[in-house]
PDB file of C-alpha atoms in Angstrom:
ATOM      1  CA  GLY A  19       0.000   0.000   0.000  1.00 73.00           C
ATOM      2  CA  GLN A  20       0.944   3.641  -0.173  1.00 82.00           C
ATOM      3  CA  ASN A  21       2.035   5.367   2.989  1.00 90.00           C
ATOM      4  CA  ILE A  22       3.345   8.738   4.065  1.00 95.00           C
ATOM      5  CA  ASP A  23       4.577   9.312   7.611  1.00 96.00           C
ATOM      6  CA  GLN A  24       5.225  12.578   9.366  1.00 97.00           C
ATOM      7  CA  PRO A  25       5.138  13.523  13.044  1.00 96.00           C
ATOM      8  CA  THR A  26       1.744  14.473  14.402  1.00 94.00           C
ATOM      9  CA  GLU A  27       2.876  17.508  16.341  1.00 96.00           C
ATOM     10  CA  MET A  28       6.027  19.539  16.998  1.00 98.00           C
ATOM     11  CA  THR A  29       6.786  22.491  19.220  1.00 98.00           C
ATOM     12  CA  ALA A  30       9.463  25.116  18.633  1.00 97.00           C
ATOM     13  CA  THR A  31      10.471  28.520  19.910  1.00 97.00           C
ATOM     14  CA  GLU A  32      10.089  31.808  18.060  1.00 97.00           C
ATOM     15  CA  GLY A  33      13.321  32.681  16.254  1.00 97.00           C
ATOM     16  CA  ALA A  34      14.593  29.095  16.269  1.00 97.00           C
ATOM     17  CA  ILE A  35      14.873  26.463  13.510  1.00 97.00           C
ATOM     18  CA  VAL A  36      12.672  23.407  13.116  1.00 98.00           C
ATOM     19  CA  GLN A  37      12.878  20.422  10.770  1.00 98.00           C
ATOM     20  CA  ILE A  38       9.761  18.474   9.858  1.00 98.00           C
ATOM     21  CA  ASN A  39      10.468  15.019   8.436  1.00 98.00           C
ATOM     22  CA  CYS A  40       8.432  13.030   5.965  1.00 98.00           C
ATOM     23  CA  THR A  41       9.005   9.440   4.822  1.00 98.00           C
ATOM     24  CA  TYR A  42       7.047   7.862   2.020  1.00 97.00           C
ATOM     25  CA  GLN A  43       6.345   4.562   0.318  1.00 95.00           C
ATOM     26  CA  THR A  44       4.366   5.027  -2.869  1.00 92.00           C
ATOM     27  CA  SER A  45       3.763   3.333  -6.194  1.00 88.00           C
ATOM     28  CA  GLY A  46       5.992   5.476  -8.325  1.00 90.00           C
ATOM     29  CA  PHE A  47       7.220   8.978  -7.669  1.00 90.00           C
ATOM     30  CA  ASN A  48       6.691  12.158  -9.626  1.00 83.00           C
ATOM     31  CA  GLY A  49       7.559  14.685  -6.991  1.00 88.00           C
ATOM     32  CA  LEU A  50       6.981  15.663  -3.393  1.00 90.00           C
ATOM     33  CA  PHE A  51       5.125  18.715  -2.174  1.00 89.00           C
ATOM     34  CA  TRP A  52       5.028  20.583   1.090  1.00 92.00           C
ATOM     35  CA  TYR A  53       1.962  22.630   1.933  1.00 91.00           C
ATOM     36  CA  GLN A  54       1.142  24.899   4.841  1.00 93.00           C
ATOM     37  CA  GLN A  55      -2.363  24.939   6.229  1.00 91.00           C
ATOM     38  CA  HIS A  56      -3.703  27.310   8.839  1.00 90.00           C
ATOM     39  CA  ALA A  57      -6.755  26.190  10.762  1.00 84.00           C
ATOM     40  CA  GLY A  58      -9.939  26.556   8.749  1.00 78.00           C
ATOM     41  CA  GLU A  59      -8.141  27.467   5.560  1.00 82.00           C
ATOM     42  CA  ALA A  60      -7.115  25.642   2.409  1.00 79.00           C
ATOM     43  CA  PRO A  61      -3.508  24.476   2.071  1.00 85.00           C
ATOM     44  CA  THR A  62      -1.027  26.812   0.407  1.00 84.00           C
ATOM     45  CA  PHE A  63       1.895  25.613  -1.659  1.00 82.00           C
ATOM     46  CA  LEU A  64       5.367  25.837  -0.105  1.00 89.00           C
ATOM     47  CA  SER A  65       7.692  23.691  -2.187  1.00 88.00           C
ATOM     48  CA  TYR A  66       8.064  20.994  -4.810  1.00 86.00           C
ATOM     49  CA  ASN A  67      11.028  18.583  -5.042  1.00 89.00           C
ATOM     50  CA  VAL A  68      11.502  16.032  -7.778  1.00 88.00           C
ATOM     51  CA  LEU A  69      15.294  15.718  -7.781  1.00 91.00           C
ATOM     52  CA  ASP A  70      17.520  14.877  -4.834  1.00 95.00           C
ATOM     53  CA  GLY A  71      18.884  17.770  -2.899  1.00 96.00           C
ATOM     54  CA  LEU A  72      17.949  20.933  -1.105  1.00 95.00           C
ATOM     55  CA  GLU A  73      15.638  23.638  -2.455  1.00 91.00           C
ATOM     56  CA  GLU A  74      15.803  26.922  -0.597  1.00 91.00           C
ATOM     57  CA  LYS A  75      13.094  29.569  -0.628  1.00 87.00           C
ATOM     58  CA  GLY A  76      13.667  32.316   1.866  1.00 93.00           C
ATOM     59  CA  ARG A  77      13.135  31.048   5.399  1.00 96.00           C
ATOM     60  CA  PHE A  78      11.843  27.700   4.135  1.00 96.00           C
ATOM     61  CA  SER A  79      13.942  24.915   2.611  1.00 96.00           C
ATOM     62  CA  SER A  80      12.942  21.456   1.472  1.00 96.00           C
ATOM     63  CA  PHE A  81      15.180  18.432   1.031  1.00 97.00           C
ATOM     64  CA  LEU A  82      14.586  15.209  -0.880  1.00 97.00           C
ATOM     65  CA  SER A  83      16.329  11.835  -0.986  1.00 97.00           C
ATOM     66  CA  ARG A  84      14.513   9.564  -3.416  1.00 96.00           C
ATOM     67  CA  SER A  85      16.653   6.517  -2.583  1.00 96.00           C
ATOM     68  CA  LYS A  86      15.660   6.825   1.072  1.00 96.00           C
ATOM     69  CA  GLY A  87      12.058   7.846   0.448  1.00 97.00           C
ATOM     70  CA  TYR A  88      12.680  10.814   2.700  1.00 97.00           C
ATOM     71  CA  SER A  89      12.107  14.543   2.729  1.00 98.00           C
ATOM     72  CA  TYR A  90      12.252  17.306   5.265  1.00 98.00           C
ATOM     73  CA  LEU A  91      10.977  20.846   5.487  1.00 98.00           C
ATOM     74  CA  LEU A  92      13.280  23.231   7.310  1.00 98.00           C
ATOM     75  CA  LEU A  93      11.892  26.447   8.749  1.00 98.00           C
ATOM     76  CA  LYS A  94      14.332  29.086   9.952  1.00 97.00           C
ATOM     77  CA  GLU A  95      13.847  32.208  12.060  1.00 97.00           C
ATOM     78  CA  LEU A  96      10.487  30.963  13.195  1.00 97.00           C
ATOM     79  CA  GLN A  97       7.684  33.471  13.564  1.00 97.00           C
ATOM     80  CA  MET A  98       4.430  33.108  15.456  1.00 97.00           C
ATOM     81  CA  LYS A  99       2.544  33.132  12.136  1.00 96.00           C
ATOM     82  CA  ASP A 100       4.353  29.903  11.189  1.00 97.00           C
ATOM     83  CA  SER A 101       2.104  28.061  13.639  1.00 97.00           C
ATOM     84  CA  ALA A 102       0.140  25.831  11.277  1.00 96.00           C
ATOM     85  CA  SER A 103      -0.097  22.308   9.975  1.00 95.00           C
ATOM     86  CA  TYR A 104       2.474  21.250   7.400  1.00 96.00           C
ATOM     87  CA  LEU A 105       1.399  18.646   4.897  1.00 94.00           C
ATOM     88  CA  CYS A 106       3.707  16.372   2.937  1.00 95.00           C
ATOM     89  CA  ALA A 107       2.255  14.974  -0.298  1.00 91.00           C
ATOM     90  CA  VAL A 108       3.704  12.723  -2.983  1.00 90.00           C
ATOM     91  CA  LEU A 109       2.657  12.599  -6.621  1.00 81.00           C
ATOM     92  CA  ASP A 110       2.548   8.919  -7.514  1.00 82.00           C
ATOM     93  CA  SER A 111       2.957   7.193 -10.869  1.00 80.00           C
ATOM     94  CA  ASN A 112      -0.665   7.992 -11.771  1.00 71.00           C
ATOM     95  CA  TYR A 113      -0.149  11.648 -10.882  1.00 68.00           C
ATOM     96  CA  GLN A 114      -2.402  11.249  -7.862  1.00 73.00           C
ATOM     97  CA  LEU A 115      -1.456  13.227  -4.783  1.00 76.00           C
ATOM     98  CA  ILE A 116      -0.945  10.996  -1.758  1.00 85.00           C
ATOM     99  CA  TRP A 117      -1.204  13.023   1.436  1.00 87.00           C
ATOM    100  CA  GLY A 118       0.400  12.659   4.825  1.00 91.00           C
ATOM    101  CA  ALA A 119      -1.748  13.393   7.865  1.00 89.00           C
ATOM    102  CA  GLY A 120       0.092  16.637   8.509  1.00 92.00           C
ATOM    103  CA  THR A 121       2.345  17.927  11.274  1.00 96.00           C
ATOM    104  CA  LYS A 122       0.909  20.514  13.615  1.00 95.00           C
ATOM    105  CA  LEU A 123       3.642  23.010  14.427  1.00 97.00           C
ATOM    106  CA  ILE A 124       3.235  25.041  17.600  1.00 97.00           C
ATOM    107  CA  ILE A 125       5.447  28.099  17.999  1.00 97.00           C
ATOM    108  CA  LYS A 126       6.026  29.418  21.509  1.00 96.00           C
ATOM    109  CA  PRO A 127       7.316  32.904  22.342  1.00 94.00           C
TER     110      PRO A 127
ATOM    111  CA  GLY B  18       0.872  32.527 -10.634  1.00 57.00           C
ATOM    112  CA  ALA B  19      -1.950  30.187 -11.371  1.00 63.00           C
ATOM    113  CA  VAL B  20      -5.100  30.694  -9.322  1.00 83.00           C
ATOM    114  CA  VAL B  21      -7.996  28.437  -8.482  1.00 88.00           C
ATOM    115  CA  SER B  22     -11.160  30.114  -7.279  1.00 92.00           C
ATOM    116  CA  GLN B  23     -13.697  28.192  -5.227  1.00 93.00           C
ATOM    117  CA  HIS B  24     -17.159  29.465  -4.333  1.00 94.00           C
ATOM    118  CA  PRO B  25     -18.850  29.754  -1.912  1.00 93.00           C
ATOM    119  CA  SER B  26     -16.385  29.896   0.957  1.00 89.00           C
ATOM    120  CA  ARG B  27     -19.035  29.152   3.551  1.00 91.00           C
ATOM    121  CA  VAL B  28     -22.530  27.735   3.290  1.00 95.00           C
ATOM    122  CA  ILE B  29     -25.123  26.694   5.803  1.00 96.00           C
ATOM    123  CA  CYS B  30     -27.986  24.610   4.532  1.00 96.00           C
ATOM    124  CA  LYS B  31     -30.901  22.669   5.899  1.00 96.00           C
ATOM    125  CA  SER B  32     -30.841  18.906   6.020  1.00 97.00           C
ATOM    126  CA  GLY B  33     -32.272  17.418   2.837  1.00 97.00           C
ATOM    127  CA  THR B  34     -31.336  20.279   0.535  1.00 97.00           C
ATOM    128  CA  SER B  35     -28.589  20.309  -2.119  1.00 97.00           C
ATOM    129  CA  VAL B  36     -25.534  22.517  -2.271  1.00 97.00           C
ATOM    130  CA  LYS B  37     -23.393  23.289  -5.306  1.00 97.00           C
ATOM    131  CA  ILE B  38     -19.731  24.240  -4.981  1.00 97.00           C
ATOM    132  CA  GLU B  39     -17.853  25.724  -7.925  1.00 96.00           C
ATOM    133  CA  CYS B  40     -14.167  25.456  -8.692  1.00 95.00           C
ATOM    134  CA  ARG B  41     -12.633  27.590 -11.420  1.00 94.00           C
ATOM    135  CA  SER B  42      -9.111  27.752 -12.783  1.00 91.00           C
ATOM    136  CA  LEU B  43      -8.687  31.450 -13.517  1.00 89.00           C
ATOM    137  CA  ASP B  44      -5.646  31.658 -15.750  1.00 84.00           C
ATOM    138  CA  PHE B  45      -4.979  28.153 -16.932  1.00 86.00           C
ATOM    139  CA  GLN B  46      -6.828  25.206 -18.364  1.00 86.00           C
ATOM    140  CA  ALA B  47      -7.277  22.127 -16.255  1.00 86.00           C
ATOM    141  CA  THR B  48      -8.470  18.913 -17.849  1.00 83.00           C
ATOM    142  CA  THR B  49      -8.330  17.348 -14.422  1.00 86.00           C
ATOM    143  CA  MET B  50      -9.501  18.740 -11.111  1.00 91.00           C
ATOM    144  CA  PHE B  51      -9.574  17.054  -7.737  1.00 91.00           C
ATOM    145  CA  TRP B  52     -12.128  17.280  -4.968  1.00 94.00           C
ATOM    146  CA  TYR B  53     -11.067  16.733  -1.370  1.00 91.00           C
ATOM    147  CA  ARG B  54     -12.867  16.645   1.927  1.00 91.00           C
ATOM    148  CA  GLN B  55     -11.319  17.350   5.262  1.00 82.00           C
ATOM    149  CA  PHE B  56     -12.921  16.499   8.569  1.00 74.00           C
ATOM    150  CA  PRO B  57     -11.703  18.298  11.689  1.00 69.00           C
ATOM    151  CA  LYS B  58      -8.216  17.263  12.782  1.00 64.00           C
ATOM    152  CA  GLN B  59      -7.883  14.846   9.879  1.00 69.00           C
ATOM    153  CA  SER B  60      -5.939  14.919   6.666  1.00 70.00           C
ATOM    154  CA  LEU B  61      -7.328  15.812   3.285  1.00 77.00           C
ATOM    155  CA  MET B  62      -9.170  12.901   1.722  1.00 84.00           C
ATOM    156  CA  LEU B  63      -9.490  12.647  -2.030  1.00 87.00           C
ATOM    157  CA  MET B  64     -13.135  12.190  -2.950  1.00 93.00           C
ATOM    158  CA  ALA B  65     -12.998  12.173  -6.707  1.00 93.00           C
ATOM    159  CA  THR B  66     -11.083  13.164  -9.779  1.00 90.00           C
ATOM    160  CA  SER B  67     -13.020  15.361 -12.146  1.00 89.00           C
ATOM    161  CA  ASN B  68     -12.280  14.921 -15.835  1.00 84.00           C
ATOM    162  CA  GLU B  69     -13.327  17.481 -18.407  1.00 84.00           C
ATOM    163  CA  GLY B  70     -15.867  16.055 -20.799  1.00 83.00           C
ATOM    164  CA  SER B  71     -16.184  12.672 -19.122  1.00 85.00           C
ATOM    165  CA  LYS B  72     -17.404  11.055 -15.935  1.00 89.00           C
ATOM    166  CA  ALA B  73     -15.618  11.688 -12.685  1.00 92.00           C
ATOM    167  CA  THR B  74     -13.611   8.957 -11.015  1.00 92.00           C
ATOM    168  CA  TYR B  75     -14.710   8.414  -7.437  1.00 94.00           C
ATOM    169  CA  GLU B  76     -12.615   7.032  -4.615  1.00 91.00           C
ATOM    170  CA  GLN B  77     -13.770   3.947  -2.807  1.00 91.00           C
ATOM    171  CA  GLY B  78     -16.491   4.670  -0.302  1.00 92.00           C
ATOM    172  CA  VAL B  79     -17.610   7.935  -1.910  1.00 94.00           C
ATOM    173  CA  GLU B  80     -21.195   7.845  -3.167  1.00 94.00           C
ATOM    174  CA  LYS B  81     -21.280   9.156  -6.715  1.00 93.00           C
ATOM    175  CA  ASP B  82     -25.038   9.729  -6.593  1.00 95.00           C
ATOM    176  CA  LYS B  83     -24.662  11.878  -3.514  1.00 96.00           C
ATOM    177  CA  PHE B  84     -21.654  13.872  -4.624  1.00 97.00           C
ATOM    178  CA  LEU B  85     -22.371  14.873  -8.208  1.00 96.00           C
ATOM    179  CA  ILE B  86     -19.427  16.199 -10.151  1.00 94.00           C
ATOM    180  CA  ASN B  87     -19.657  18.061 -13.427  1.00 91.00           C
ATOM    181  CA  HIS B  88     -16.592  19.221 -15.335  1.00 89.00           C
ATOM    182  CA  ALA B  89     -18.225  20.891 -18.308  1.00 82.00           C
ATOM    183  CA  SER B  90     -15.347  23.103 -19.399  1.00 88.00           C
ATOM    184  CA  LEU B  91     -11.597  23.309 -19.087  1.00 88.00           C
ATOM    185  CA  THR B  92     -11.893  25.936 -16.369  1.00 91.00           C
ATOM    186  CA  LEU B  93     -14.898  24.860 -14.297  1.00 93.00           C
ATOM    187  CA  SER B  94     -15.770  21.874 -12.172  1.00 94.00           C
ATOM    188  CA  THR B  95     -18.741  21.714  -9.815  1.00 95.00           C
ATOM    189  CA  LEU B  96     -19.460  19.478  -6.849  1.00 97.00           C
ATOM    190  CA  THR B  97     -23.092  19.148  -5.789  1.00 97.00           C
ATOM    191  CA  VAL B  98     -23.831  17.617  -2.409  1.00 97.00           C
ATOM    192  CA  THR B  99     -27.330  16.232  -2.829  1.00 97.00           C
ATOM    193  CA  SER B 100     -29.779  15.679   0.018  1.00 96.00           C
ATOM    194  CA  ALA B 101     -27.224  16.930   2.497  1.00 97.00           C
ATOM    195  CA  HIS B 102     -27.173  15.571   6.033  1.00 96.00           C
ATOM    196  CA  PRO B 103     -25.366  16.840   9.134  1.00 95.00           C
ATOM    197  CA  GLU B 104     -22.657  14.194   8.670  1.00 93.00           C
ATOM    198  CA  ASP B 105     -21.798  15.848   5.339  1.00 94.00           C
ATOM    199  CA  SER B 106     -20.684  18.942   7.225  1.00 93.00           C
ATOM    200  CA  SER B 107     -17.032  19.315   6.349  1.00 90.00           C
ATOM    201  CA  PHE B 108     -14.422  21.406   4.598  1.00 88.00           C
ATOM    202  CA  TYR B 109     -14.446  20.745   0.855  1.00 90.00           C
ATOM    203  CA  ILE B 110     -11.438  21.773  -1.235  1.00 90.00           C
ATOM    204  CA  CYS B 111     -10.826  21.585  -4.954  1.00 91.00           C
ATOM    205  CA  SER B 112      -7.466  21.423  -6.627  1.00 90.00           C
ATOM    206  CA  ALA B 113      -6.217  21.674 -10.163  1.00 88.00           C
ATOM    207  CA  ARG B 114      -2.867  21.197 -11.789  1.00 78.00           C
ATOM    208  CA  ASP B 115      -1.548  23.603 -14.344  1.00 73.00           C
ATOM    209  CA  GLU B 116      -0.778  21.058 -17.017  1.00 68.00           C
ATOM    210  CA  GLY B 117       0.543  23.598 -19.454  1.00 63.00           C
ATOM    211  CA  GLY B 118       3.940  23.250 -21.089  1.00 56.00           C
ATOM    212  CA  GLY B 119       7.091  23.221 -19.037  1.00 52.00           C
ATOM    213  CA  GLY B 120       6.347  20.129 -17.029  1.00 50.00           C
ATOM    214  CA  ASP B 121       5.190  22.110 -14.035  1.00 49.00           C
ATOM    215  CA  THR B 122       2.977  19.846 -11.985  1.00 57.00           C
ATOM    216  CA  GLU B 123       2.377  22.146  -9.051  1.00 66.00           C
ATOM    217  CA  ALA B 124      -1.120  21.734  -7.690  1.00 72.00           C
ATOM    218  CA  PHE B 125      -3.172  24.793  -6.830  1.00 81.00           C
ATOM    219  CA  PHE B 126      -5.992  24.809  -4.353  1.00 84.00           C
ATOM    220  CA  GLY B 127      -9.212  26.677  -4.121  1.00 87.00           C
ATOM    221  CA  GLN B 128      -9.990  28.600  -0.954  1.00 83.00           C
ATOM    222  CA  GLY B 129     -12.153  25.804   0.351  1.00 87.00           C
ATOM    223  CA  THR B 130     -15.829  25.650   1.237  1.00 89.00           C
ATOM    224  CA  ARG B 131     -16.962  25.081   4.777  1.00 89.00           C
ATOM    225  CA  LEU B 132     -20.311  23.311   4.595  1.00 93.00           C
ATOM    226  CA  THR B 133     -22.529  23.165   7.642  1.00 93.00           C
ATOM    227  CA  VAL B 134     -25.724  21.153   7.418  1.00 96.00           C
ATOM    228  CA  VAL B 135     -28.267  21.886  10.119  1.00 96.00           C
TER     229      VAL B 135
END
């Protein structure tokens, strides 16, 4: 079966760095997405990785290792507004998005 | 960037009535759109894949006669929740991929519709 694992909840301090991990087992791979979702709102796109390595976008970076079925989202200089759920999703061989359950990130002052 | 517009953002309806939710791709054509449902504190669940000009493909356990999907044009898909019941109260989100040239497969989401059935 297809499976995506990420931690249910993480807590970090304002101004610090946090890494949210995601491991996946899917039928085929056409890319991995990270989305941010605030409570009651639709997800918003953060990053897309299809090749191994690190993609940096401002305070957010995303890393992919296809051989390990592993990705992480790195958030630097955390702000209170970064408190949200972070969703990992993989595009499988049929171009269907397979979603993780999301990681709730709590930022403390 | 590409935008997907979903309407309405919130709707409250009486039990037994039907509700239509629209999903439009504003600056790109989408032959395929996806409809998701999210219950509180749970992940997004794919309900169906909407295909322009043909029947939608429903995920297992989703009643196609209850959740009617119409994808009549390359920029519009609609989801109609028929004979809604309180257990249908949920957050419904549509998504479309900009399948235009360049191989970009980023998925864009509508704003979501919070349906409350009373």
